[in-house]
Structure formats: structure tokens, C-alpha cells
Amino acid sequence: MKARSVRSIRSPRQAATAAAATAVLCLTAACGGASSDAGDKSGGPAGAKPAASASGTASADADKPVSSTGETLGEGELKKAALVSGDVPDFAVTPLQGGDETGTERAEQPECQPLAAVINGAPEPTPSAAVHHTLMDESEEGNDDQTVVTEILTSYPEGRAMQVLRGVKNAVGACAGGFKTTGGDGSSTYTEVKELPAPKAGQEALAYQVTGSFEGTKVPLVFQLVRTGSTVVIFYTANFIDAKTPEIPAGLATAQAAKLP
């Protein structure tokens, strides 16, 4: 299955079971709690390629500067600014099941905690407001590798949104060789972390892959973080079918950033 989320599935083992029954897992509460030697196994696209975009932590195109009011949005305002069905061709948007739940995993290496926090659906620093959605490509309905992406919109007091991306970027570099987490249902092992081309959206963007291990099978999880003013949008997908890097369609980040003040 193509894209899934970490939330509401408390372990990769549980996620794998759910994956066999449904095309949607929930991102924010679960990749964290995992059985021994397991990472999140939310589905991702078979044979997918990384979305074409700028490399590393990137701002939007230099010739198209992005401005923002910097306003700290409340939950209601985030909901109004979030993507809805039809904003991106073929994509249906629904509330994320269990979206108000978060995982409890803690990285054994402190420098890797920002990565574990995003996997939990609870980025650090803690946002002042957050909303969660599932984005599904209806044109692929019925396919085993249907694209399903989890989106979390988070809002922060002035200055803190930049801390989120800075912390995650530092962790990507510090934890390239992998890391372990404990808590929740047990422990999780992630064998590799690597930066990916970032989407050309918002004022800052970062993309990276965390590779989980589930009973000896590599499971790639891909995350995109896009900041516009005081809002950080997190997109997540993963690949249950094979070890290829799953894709988050580039149009999701650009469409969402365009709706933010």
C-alpha cells in the first residue's frame, strides 16, 4: 500500500495488520510505539520516485519570493486554511482518524528526538494548535499502491516555527546512521536517516527519509516539512511494498503553502 500515517497505529506490527485491511493508517500517534526491531510501516508507493524539488532545506524559488503575515493561527483558522478536496486534482481530503492522539516514543539518542517527535505526530517545540488530515488520490482507488498521505498543520508563537525545521534538520545530519526509540508498546529501530530534495514551497522546506526495520524488512518513511510564517505543515507517507523511497506528490506542498497567510 502506498501512503499511510503514523498516527493511531501504536506499532509497526499493528500498522502492518491494519495495512492489510485498509488503505489509510493514521499518522500522528503511532509509528512511535513499536515492537522490538520495528519502525513504522505505513504504506508507501511501490516503485515511487522522490518528488522533483529543490535540494535540502530550501526556500521557495529565488525569483518568486514568498511573503507571509507571520500570523499565529488558531485551530479554527488552521482548518479554514487546510487543503480540501479539489484543491489538488484527484485528491480527497478527510479528517485523520485519531488525529488528536500522539505517540509517546522517545529517542535513545537525545540528538535524534526531533525525528521521533515528528514520527509521533508531536513535533517539538509543541505547537499552539494543530489539525490533521488524510489526503488520498481517488484516481488510484482500488490499487494496492494507492497514494495516501497524512498532513499535519501546526501553528506556533512567533519564532518557534523556525525552531521546528532547525531541530529536525540538525537531527537528520546527526542521526544518519539510524537511531532507536523506546516507550509505548516497546522499542523501535530506524536504520538510516537521509535528506531528500525539498519541495519548492513556503519560506523554508525540508524533506527526509527515515528507514524503519520490520522483522528484517526495510520500510522507508518519507517526511516533508514546509514553513510559511508561523505555520509548519508536515506531510508523511511510507512504503510497505518494497524498499523504494515513496513519493509525496509535489503539488500538495505548493497548494497548501499557497493557502496560508
PDB file of C-alpha atoms in Angstrom:
ATOM      1  CA  MET A   1       0.000   0.000   0.000  1.00  0.00           C
ATOM      2  CA  LYS A   2       1.219   3.449  -0.803  1.00  0.00           C
ATOM      3  CA  ALA A   3       0.904   6.127   1.748  1.00  0.00           C
ATOM      4  CA  ARG A   4      -0.145   5.861   5.330  1.00  0.00           C
ATOM      5  CA  SER A   5       0.294   7.698   8.520  1.00  0.00           C
ATOM      6  CA  VAL A   6       1.843   7.016  11.811  1.00  0.00           C
ATOM      7  CA  ARG A   7      -0.998   8.045  13.988  1.00  0.00           C
ATOM      8  CA  SER A   8      -3.426   5.822  15.825  1.00  0.00           C
ATOM      9  CA  ILE A   9      -1.439   2.725  14.958  1.00  0.00           C
ATOM     10  CA  ARG A  10       0.590   2.025  18.036  1.00  0.00           C
ATOM     11  CA  SER A  11       3.287  -0.158  16.452  1.00  0.00           C
ATOM     12  CA  PRO A  12       4.592  -1.208  13.053  1.00  0.00           C
ATOM     13  CA  ARG A  13       3.273  -4.705  13.754  1.00  0.00           C
ATOM     14  CA  GLN A  14      -0.166  -3.262  14.381  1.00  0.00           C
ATOM     15  CA  ALA A  15       0.226  -0.999  11.361  1.00  0.00           C
ATOM     16  CA  ALA A  16       1.049  -3.946   9.129  1.00  0.00           C
ATOM     17  CA  THR A  17      -2.121  -5.696  10.215  1.00  0.00           C
ATOM     18  CA  ALA A  18      -4.172  -2.586   9.587  1.00  0.00           C
ATOM     19  CA  ALA A  19      -2.496  -2.116   6.225  1.00  0.00           C
ATOM     20  CA  ALA A  20      -3.852  -5.415   5.032  1.00  0.00           C
ATOM     21  CA  ALA A  21      -7.356  -4.234   5.775  1.00  0.00           C
ATOM     22  CA  THR A  22      -7.404  -0.565   4.860  1.00  0.00           C
ATOM     23  CA  ALA A  23      -5.673   1.962   2.666  1.00  0.00           C
ATOM     24  CA  VAL A  24      -5.419   4.545   5.390  1.00  0.00           C
ATOM     25  CA  LEU A  25      -3.415   4.468   8.590  1.00  0.00           C
ATOM     26  CA  CYS A  26      -3.258   7.473  10.811  1.00  0.00           C
ATOM     27  CA  LEU A  27      -0.056   9.488  11.145  1.00  0.00           C
ATOM     28  CA  THR A  28       0.097  11.234  14.357  1.00  0.00           C
ATOM     29  CA  ALA A  29       0.071   8.727  17.119  1.00  0.00           C
ATOM     30  CA  ALA A  30       1.722   5.678  16.234  1.00  0.00           C
ATOM     31  CA  CYS A  31       4.768   4.907  14.304  1.00  0.00           C
ATOM     32  CA  GLY A  32       6.316   5.617  17.609  1.00  0.00           C
ATOM     33  CA  GLY A  33       5.164   2.674  19.715  1.00  0.00           C
ATOM     34  CA  ALA A  34       6.720  -0.303  18.015  1.00  0.00           C
ATOM     35  CA  SER A  35       7.650  -3.839  18.746  1.00  0.00           C
ATOM     36  CA  SER A  36      11.259  -4.857  19.010  1.00  0.00           C
ATOM     37  CA  ASP A  37      13.352  -4.001  15.935  1.00  0.00           C
ATOM     38  CA  ALA A  38      10.438  -2.329  14.209  1.00  0.00           C
ATOM     39  CA  GLY A  39       9.788   1.022  12.605  1.00  0.00           C
ATOM     40  CA  ASP A  40       6.521   2.388  11.289  1.00  0.00           C
ATOM     41  CA  LYS A  41       5.150   0.528   8.313  1.00  0.00           C
ATOM     42  CA  SER A  42       2.659   2.911   6.885  1.00  0.00           C
ATOM     43  CA  GLY A  43       2.177   2.132   3.275  1.00  0.00           C
ATOM     44  CA  GLY A  44       4.017   3.956   0.532  1.00  0.00           C
ATOM     45  CA  PRO A  45       4.055   3.833  -3.237  1.00  0.00           C
ATOM     46  CA  ALA A  46       5.642   0.863  -4.918  1.00  0.00           C
ATOM     47  CA  GLY A  47       8.397   1.950  -7.271  1.00  0.00           C
ATOM     48  CA  ALA A  48       7.844   5.604  -6.446  1.00  0.00           C
ATOM     49  CA  LYS A  49      10.460   8.261  -7.054  1.00  0.00           C
ATOM     50  CA  PRO A  50      11.180  11.314  -4.929  1.00  0.00           C
ATOM     51  CA  ALA A  51       9.178  14.350  -5.953  1.00  0.00           C
ATOM     52  CA  ALA A  52      11.123  16.788  -8.099  1.00  0.00           C
ATOM     53  CA  SER A  53      12.106  19.736  -5.975  1.00  0.00           C
ATOM     54  CA  ALA A  54      14.907  21.852  -4.575  1.00  0.00           C
ATOM     55  CA  SER A  55      17.638  20.117  -2.600  1.00  0.00           C
ATOM     56  CA  GLY A  56      17.974  20.280   1.165  1.00  0.00           C
ATOM     57  CA  THR A  57      16.396  22.866   3.405  1.00  0.00           C
ATOM     58  CA  ALA A  58      15.179  25.276   0.792  1.00  0.00           C
ATOM     59  CA  SER A  59      13.217  28.456   0.450  1.00  0.00           C
ATOM     60  CA  ALA A  60      10.845  28.954  -2.443  1.00  0.00           C
ATOM     61  CA  ASP A  61      12.237  29.914  -5.868  1.00  0.00           C
ATOM     62  CA  ALA A  62      14.512  32.926  -5.541  1.00  0.00           C
ATOM     63  CA  ASP A  63      12.696  34.727  -8.342  1.00  0.00           C
ATOM     64  CA  LYS A  64       9.352  34.099  -6.633  1.00  0.00           C
ATOM     65  CA  PRO A  65       9.799  35.266  -3.045  1.00  0.00           C
ATOM     66  CA  VAL A  66       7.185  34.085  -0.589  1.00  0.00           C
ATOM     67  CA  SER A  67       5.769  36.548   1.901  1.00  0.00           C
ATOM     68  CA  SER A  68       3.718  35.832   4.996  1.00  0.00           C
ATOM     69  CA  THR A  69       1.860  37.802   7.604  1.00  0.00           C
ATOM     70  CA  GLY A  70       3.563  35.666  10.252  1.00  0.00           C
ATOM     71  CA  GLU A  71       0.201  35.320  11.987  1.00  0.00           C
ATOM     72  CA  THR A  72      -0.116  32.573  14.587  1.00  0.00           C
ATOM     73  CA  LEU A  73      -3.237  30.699  13.527  1.00  0.00           C
ATOM     74  CA  GLY A  74      -5.688  29.126  15.943  1.00  0.00           C
ATOM     75  CA  GLU A  75      -7.202  25.703  15.350  1.00  0.00           C
ATOM     76  CA  GLY A  76     -10.233  27.115  13.567  1.00  0.00           C
ATOM     77  CA  GLU A  77      -8.055  29.227  11.301  1.00  0.00           C
ATOM     78  CA  LEU A  78      -5.838  26.250  10.511  1.00  0.00           C
ATOM     79  CA  LYS A  79      -8.902  24.251   9.500  1.00  0.00           C
ATOM     80  CA  LYS A  80     -10.004  27.043   7.153  1.00  0.00           C
ATOM     81  CA  ALA A  81      -6.517  27.250   5.621  1.00  0.00           C
ATOM     82  CA  ALA A  82      -6.074  23.488   5.220  1.00  0.00           C
ATOM     83  CA  LEU A  83      -6.371  21.707   1.906  1.00  0.00           C
ATOM     84  CA  VAL A  84      -9.835  20.483   0.961  1.00  0.00           C
ATOM     85  CA  SER A  85     -10.991  18.016  -1.656  1.00  0.00           C
ATOM     86  CA  GLY A  86     -10.472  19.508  -5.105  1.00  0.00           C
ATOM     87  CA  ASP A  87      -7.576  21.815  -4.173  1.00  0.00           C
ATOM     88  CA  VAL A  88      -5.216  19.274  -5.747  1.00  0.00           C
ATOM     89  CA  PRO A  89      -6.593  17.319  -8.727  1.00  0.00           C
ATOM     90  CA  ASP A  90      -7.824  13.812  -7.803  1.00  0.00           C
ATOM     91  CA  PHE A  91      -7.061  14.215  -4.097  1.00  0.00           C
ATOM     92  CA  ALA A  92      -9.803  13.787  -1.496  1.00  0.00           C
ATOM     93  CA  VAL A  93      -9.208  15.253   1.956  1.00  0.00           C
ATOM     94  CA  THR A  94     -10.728  13.780   5.126  1.00  0.00           C
ATOM     95  CA  PRO A  95     -10.102  14.249   8.854  1.00  0.00           C
ATOM     96  CA  LEU A  96      -7.381  11.974  10.179  1.00  0.00           C
ATOM     97  CA  GLN A  97      -8.776   9.191  12.334  1.00  0.00           C
ATOM     98  CA  GLY A  98      -7.418   9.561  15.861  1.00  0.00           C
ATOM     99  CA  GLY A  99      -5.847  12.862  14.873  1.00  0.00           C
ATOM    100  CA  ASP A 100      -5.850  14.256  18.401  1.00  0.00           C
ATOM    101  CA  GLU A 101      -3.707  11.364  19.680  1.00  0.00           C
ATOM    102  CA  THR A 102       0.083  11.391  19.689  1.00  0.00           C
ATOM    103  CA  GLY A 103       2.741   8.744  20.111  1.00  0.00           C
ATOM    104  CA  THR A 104       4.986   8.504  23.150  1.00  0.00           C
ATOM    105  CA  GLU A 105       8.260   7.217  21.711  1.00  0.00           C
ATOM    106  CA  ARG A 106      11.490   8.849  22.904  1.00  0.00           C
ATOM    107  CA  ALA A 107      14.750   8.567  21.020  1.00  0.00           C
ATOM    108  CA  GLU A 108      17.526   6.876  22.974  1.00  0.00           C
ATOM    109  CA  GLN A 109      19.939   9.388  21.434  1.00  0.00           C
ATOM    110  CA  PRO A 110      18.835  12.906  22.522  1.00  0.00           C
ATOM    111  CA  GLU A 111      20.039  14.448  19.262  1.00  0.00           C
ATOM    112  CA  CYS A 112      17.527  12.247  17.382  1.00  0.00           C
ATOM    113  CA  GLN A 113      14.481  13.232  19.450  1.00  0.00           C
ATOM    114  CA  PRO A 114      13.218  15.792  16.871  1.00  0.00           C
ATOM    115  CA  LEU A 115      12.838  12.898  14.401  1.00  0.00           C
ATOM    116  CA  ALA A 116      10.998  10.740  16.930  1.00  0.00           C
ATOM    117  CA  ALA A 117       8.737  13.684  17.784  1.00  0.00           C
ATOM    118  CA  VAL A 118       7.653  14.103  14.164  1.00  0.00           C
ATOM    119  CA  ILE A 119       7.101  10.338  13.852  1.00  0.00           C
ATOM    120  CA  ASN A 120       4.879  10.572  16.932  1.00  0.00           C
ATOM    121  CA  GLY A 121       2.907  13.353  15.281  1.00  0.00           C
ATOM    122  CA  ALA A 122       4.006  15.679  18.066  1.00  0.00           C
ATOM    123  CA  PRO A 123       6.726  17.949  16.642  1.00  0.00           C
ATOM    124  CA  GLU A 124       8.900  19.868  19.065  1.00  0.00           C
ATOM    125  CA  PRO A 125       8.520  22.627  20.192  1.00  0.00           C
ATOM    126  CA  THR A 126       4.883  21.833  20.903  1.00  0.00           C
ATOM    127  CA  PRO A 127       2.530  23.730  18.564  1.00  0.00           C
ATOM    128  CA  SER A 128      -0.106  26.060  19.924  1.00  0.00           C
ATOM    129  CA  ALA A 129      -2.663  24.496  17.550  1.00  0.00           C
ATOM    130  CA  ALA A 130      -2.752  21.569  15.112  1.00  0.00           C
ATOM    131  CA  VAL A 131      -5.127  19.906  12.652  1.00  0.00           C
ATOM    132  CA  HIS A 132      -4.721  16.547  10.914  1.00  0.00           C
ATOM    133  CA  HIS A 133      -5.962  15.234   7.589  1.00  0.00           C
ATOM    134  CA  THR A 134      -5.632  12.255   5.272  1.00  0.00           C
ATOM    135  CA  LEU A 135      -5.051  13.010   1.582  1.00  0.00           C
ATOM    136  CA  MET A 136      -5.953  10.225  -0.835  1.00  0.00           C
ATOM    137  CA  ASP A 137      -5.588  10.013  -4.614  1.00  0.00           C
ATOM    138  CA  GLU A 138      -9.043   8.881  -5.750  1.00  0.00           C
ATOM    139  CA  SER A 139      -7.808   8.249  -9.281  1.00  0.00           C
ATOM    140  CA  GLU A 140      -5.924   5.257  -7.847  1.00  0.00           C
ATOM    141  CA  GLU A 141      -8.915   3.877  -5.961  1.00  0.00           C
ATOM    142  CA  GLY A 142      -8.703   0.087  -5.701  1.00  0.00           C
ATOM    143  CA  ASN A 143      -4.964  -0.068  -6.348  1.00  0.00           C
ATOM    144  CA  ASP A 144      -2.815  -1.804  -3.774  1.00  0.00           C
ATOM    145  CA  ASP A 145      -0.377   1.090  -4.038  1.00  0.00           C
ATOM    146  CA  GLN A 146      -2.930   3.878  -3.815  1.00  0.00           C
ATOM    147  CA  THR A 147      -1.318   7.167  -2.744  1.00  0.00           C
ATOM    148  CA  VAL A 148      -2.345   8.158   0.766  1.00  0.00           C
ATOM    149  CA  VAL A 149      -0.551  10.995   2.547  1.00  0.00           C
ATOM    150  CA  THR A 150      -1.023  12.283   6.077  1.00  0.00           C
ATOM    151  CA  GLU A 151      -0.948  16.043   6.627  1.00  0.00           C
ATOM    152  CA  ILE A 152      -0.496  17.867   9.928  1.00  0.00           C
ATOM    153  CA  LEU A 153      -0.815  21.649  10.051  1.00  0.00           C
ATOM    154  CA  THR A 154       0.792  23.177  13.124  1.00  0.00           C
ATOM    155  CA  SER A 155       0.899  26.777  14.329  1.00  0.00           C
ATOM    156  CA  TYR A 156       3.445  28.390  16.667  1.00  0.00           C
ATOM    157  CA  PRO A 157       4.085  31.579  18.589  1.00  0.00           C
ATOM    158  CA  GLU A 158       6.482  33.948  16.841  1.00  0.00           C
ATOM    159  CA  GLY A 159       9.893  32.430  16.140  1.00  0.00           C
ATOM    160  CA  ARG A 160       9.120  28.874  17.221  1.00  0.00           C
ATOM    161  CA  ALA A 161       8.134  27.566  13.793  1.00  0.00           C
ATOM    162  CA  MET A 162      11.704  28.074  12.609  1.00  0.00           C
ATOM    163  CA  GLN A 163      12.938  26.049  15.584  1.00  0.00           C
ATOM    164  CA  VAL A 164      10.986  23.018  14.357  1.00  0.00           C
ATOM    165  CA  LEU A 165      12.760  22.865  10.999  1.00  0.00           C
ATOM    166  CA  ARG A 166      16.129  23.725  12.513  1.00  0.00           C
ATOM    167  CA  GLY A 167      15.841  20.941  15.078  1.00  0.00           C
ATOM    168  CA  VAL A 168      14.756  18.346  12.533  1.00  0.00           C
ATOM    169  CA  LYS A 169      17.448  19.347  10.038  1.00  0.00           C
ATOM    170  CA  ASN A 170      20.146  19.034  12.705  1.00  0.00           C
ATOM    171  CA  ALA A 171      18.772  15.625  13.696  1.00  0.00           C
ATOM    172  CA  VAL A 172      18.809  14.399  10.094  1.00  0.00           C
ATOM    173  CA  GLY A 173      22.523  15.134   9.949  1.00  0.00           C
ATOM    174  CA  ALA A 174      23.332  13.804  13.407  1.00  0.00           C
ATOM    175  CA  CYS A 175      21.340  10.572  13.063  1.00  0.00           C
ATOM    176  CA  ALA A 176      22.274   9.466   9.542  1.00  0.00           C
ATOM    177  CA  GLY A 177      23.351   6.077  10.886  1.00  0.00           C
ATOM    178  CA  GLY A 178      19.960   5.430  12.455  1.00  0.00           C
ATOM    179  CA  PHE A 179      18.525   5.578  15.948  1.00  0.00           C
ATOM    180  CA  LYS A 180      16.339   3.703  18.387  1.00  0.00           C
ATOM    181  CA  THR A 181      13.259   4.741  20.329  1.00  0.00           C
ATOM    182  CA  THR A 182      11.560   3.336  23.407  1.00  0.00           C
ATOM    183  CA  GLY A 183       8.169   3.789  25.005  1.00  0.00           C
ATOM    184  CA  GLY A 184       4.587   2.985  24.157  1.00  0.00           C
ATOM    185  CA  ASP A 185       4.414  -0.653  23.036  1.00  0.00           C
ATOM    186  CA  GLY A 186       8.148  -1.284  23.208  1.00  0.00           C
ATOM    187  CA  SER A 187      11.126  -0.252  21.128  1.00  0.00           C
ATOM    188  CA  SER A 188      11.653   0.749  17.504  1.00  0.00           C
ATOM    189  CA  THR A 189      14.760   0.630  15.348  1.00  0.00           C
ATOM    190  CA  TYR A 190      15.424   3.017  12.463  1.00  0.00           C
ATOM    191  CA  THR A 191      18.460   2.032  10.431  1.00  0.00           C
ATOM    192  CA  GLU A 192      19.083   5.131   8.311  1.00  0.00           C
ATOM    193  CA  VAL A 193      18.145   8.801   8.006  1.00  0.00           C
ATOM    194  CA  LYS A 194      18.859  10.797   4.856  1.00  0.00           C
ATOM    195  CA  GLU A 195      17.897  14.168   3.461  1.00  0.00           C
ATOM    196  CA  LEU A 196      15.831  14.270   0.261  1.00  0.00           C
ATOM    197  CA  PRO A 197      15.098  17.036  -2.246  1.00  0.00           C
ATOM    198  CA  ALA A 198      12.810  19.543  -0.542  1.00  0.00           C
ATOM    199  CA  PRO A 199       9.606  20.831  -2.123  1.00  0.00           C
ATOM    200  CA  LYS A 200       9.731  24.332  -3.605  1.00  0.00           C
ATOM    201  CA  ALA A 201       7.087  25.727  -1.304  1.00  0.00           C
ATOM    202  CA  GLY A 202       6.700  28.106   1.597  1.00  0.00           C
ATOM    203  CA  GLN A 203       9.546  30.102   3.118  1.00  0.00           C
ATOM    204  CA  GLU A 204      11.508  27.047   4.262  1.00  0.00           C
ATOM    205  CA  ALA A 205      11.202  23.398   3.372  1.00  0.00           C
ATOM    206  CA  LEU A 206      12.882  20.158   4.338  1.00  0.00           C
ATOM    207  CA  ALA A 207      12.396  16.575   3.160  1.00  0.00           C
ATOM    208  CA  TYR A 208      13.973  13.420   4.530  1.00  0.00           C
ATOM    209  CA  GLN A 209      13.621   9.655   4.737  1.00  0.00           C
ATOM    210  CA  VAL A 210      13.732   7.542   7.871  1.00  0.00           C
ATOM    211  CA  THR A 211      14.182   3.828   7.182  1.00  0.00           C
ATOM    212  CA  GLY A 212      12.496   1.542   9.680  1.00  0.00           C
ATOM    213  CA  SER A 213      13.155  -2.152  10.203  1.00  0.00           C
ATOM    214  CA  PHE A 214      10.235  -4.560  10.500  1.00  0.00           C
ATOM    215  CA  GLU A 215      11.196  -8.192  11.032  1.00  0.00           C
ATOM    216  CA  GLY A 216      14.274  -7.668   8.886  1.00  0.00           C
ATOM    217  CA  THR A 217      12.440  -5.792   6.123  1.00  0.00           C
ATOM    218  CA  LYS A 218      13.356  -2.192   5.364  1.00  0.00           C
ATOM    219  CA  VAL A 219      10.420   0.212   5.448  1.00  0.00           C
ATOM    220  CA  PRO A 220      11.093   3.735   4.134  1.00  0.00           C
ATOM    221  CA  LEU A 221       9.146   6.622   5.682  1.00  0.00           C
ATOM    222  CA  VAL A 222       9.251   9.987   3.942  1.00  0.00           C
ATOM    223  CA  PHE A 223       8.501  13.329   5.581  1.00  0.00           C
ATOM    224  CA  GLN A 224       8.216  16.861   4.239  1.00  0.00           C
ATOM    225  CA  LEU A 225       8.158  19.927   6.490  1.00  0.00           C
ATOM    226  CA  VAL A 226       7.168  23.262   4.961  1.00  0.00           C
ATOM    227  CA  ARG A 227       7.124  26.523   6.906  1.00  0.00           C
ATOM    228  CA  THR A 228       5.116  29.588   5.935  1.00  0.00           C
ATOM    229  CA  GLY A 229       5.325  32.280   8.584  1.00  0.00           C
ATOM    230  CA  SER A 230       4.323  30.755  11.914  1.00  0.00           C
ATOM    231  CA  THR A 231       2.766  27.649  10.366  1.00  0.00           C
ATOM    232  CA  VAL A 232       4.594  24.375   9.726  1.00  0.00           C
ATOM    233  CA  VAL A 233       2.952  21.743   7.538  1.00  0.00           C
ATOM    234  CA  ILE A 234       4.093  18.130   7.847  1.00  0.00           C
ATOM    235  CA  PHE A 235       3.401  15.585   5.113  1.00  0.00           C
ATOM    236  CA  TYR A 236       4.075  11.893   5.650  1.00  0.00           C
ATOM    237  CA  THR A 237       3.981   8.723   3.576  1.00  0.00           C
ATOM    238  CA  ALA A 238       5.690   5.324   3.631  1.00  0.00           C
ATOM    239  CA  ASN A 239       6.195   2.187   1.571  1.00  0.00           C
ATOM    240  CA  PHE A 240       5.050  -1.235   2.738  1.00  0.00           C
ATOM    241  CA  ILE A 241       5.546  -2.969  -0.580  1.00  0.00           C
ATOM    242  CA  ASP A 242       9.262  -2.679  -1.188  1.00  0.00           C
ATOM    243  CA  ALA A 243      12.255  -0.687  -0.021  1.00  0.00           C
ATOM    244  CA  LYS A 244      11.962   2.062  -2.648  1.00  0.00           C
ATOM    245  CA  THR A 245      11.574   5.648  -1.498  1.00  0.00           C
ATOM    246  CA  PRO A 246       7.880   6.613  -1.627  1.00  0.00           C
ATOM    247  CA  GLU A 247       6.758   9.863  -3.205  1.00  0.00           C
ATOM    248  CA  ILE A 248       4.764  12.740  -1.804  1.00  0.00           C
ATOM    249  CA  PRO A 249       3.242  14.500  -4.831  1.00  0.00           C
ATOM    250  CA  ALA A 250       4.875  17.916  -5.244  1.00  0.00           C
ATOM    251  CA  GLY A 251       1.544  19.649  -5.780  1.00  0.00           C
ATOM    252  CA  LEU A 252       0.417  19.016  -2.199  1.00  0.00           C
ATOM    253  CA  ALA A 253       3.054  21.230  -0.603  1.00  0.00           C
ATOM    254  CA  THR A 254       2.715  24.041  -3.122  1.00  0.00           C
ATOM    255  CA  ALA A 255      -1.083  24.050  -2.950  1.00  0.00           C
ATOM    256  CA  GLN A 256      -1.073  24.061   0.845  1.00  0.00           C
ATOM    257  CA  ALA A 257       1.551  26.794   1.158  1.00  0.00           C
ATOM    258  CA  ALA A 258      -0.450  28.973  -1.219  1.00  0.00           C
ATOM    259  CA  LYS A 259      -3.436  28.863   1.151  1.00  0.00           C
ATOM    260  CA  LEU A 260      -1.508  30.005   4.228  1.00  0.00           C
ATOM    261  CA  PRO A 261      -1.385  33.662   5.279  1.00  0.00           C
TER     262      PRO A 261
END
